[in-house]
C-alpha angles and dihedrals in degrees: 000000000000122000092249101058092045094087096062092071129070123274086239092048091045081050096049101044087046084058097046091044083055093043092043095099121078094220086059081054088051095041092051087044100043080058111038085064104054120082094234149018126311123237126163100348097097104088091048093044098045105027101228133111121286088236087050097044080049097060090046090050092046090055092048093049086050090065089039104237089126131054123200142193132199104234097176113290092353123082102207118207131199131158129280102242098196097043083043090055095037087060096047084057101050089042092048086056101041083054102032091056094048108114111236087227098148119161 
């Protein structure tokens, strides 16, 4: 969608469909999941877990941490990821009520 037609859509729909568009490939699902169940941060076990490329897994990494569902820190020469619990939370929330408020109105 091009830049100019973004403003005639709410802020909450523009938000929504720039999540979803995140959360549209399936390696950015493995990576969120791979995370959401260690009990700490991940480091270096990406590559092995996921089977992509470390500059792909990068890139992957780099699009989940925009839209802040992931928080980093530099370690060295490591940059360690886990998940943002609040934003986490936060999004649970606003797609509980996008779906939650959909009429069930089928033909």
């Amino acid at each position: 969608m091009g830049v100019t037609k973004t403003d005639i859509f709410s802020t909450r729909q523009n938000e929504l469909a720039q999540v979803f568009k995140v959360l549209g490939h399936p390696a950015r699902i493995a990576i969120l999941e791979y995370i959401s169940h260690q009990d700490s941060c991940i480091c270096n076990d990406l590559v092995a877990e996921i089977g992509l490329a470390q500059a792909t897994i990068s890139q992957h990494l780099k699009e989940l941490k925009r839209i802040g569902l992931l928080k980093g820190e530099i370690e060295g020469k490591r940059m360690c990821y886990c998940i943002d619990v609040t934003k986490w939370n936060a999004l649970q929330t606003i797609l509980n009520s996008f779906f939650n408020t959909t009429k069930q109105n089928c033909c």
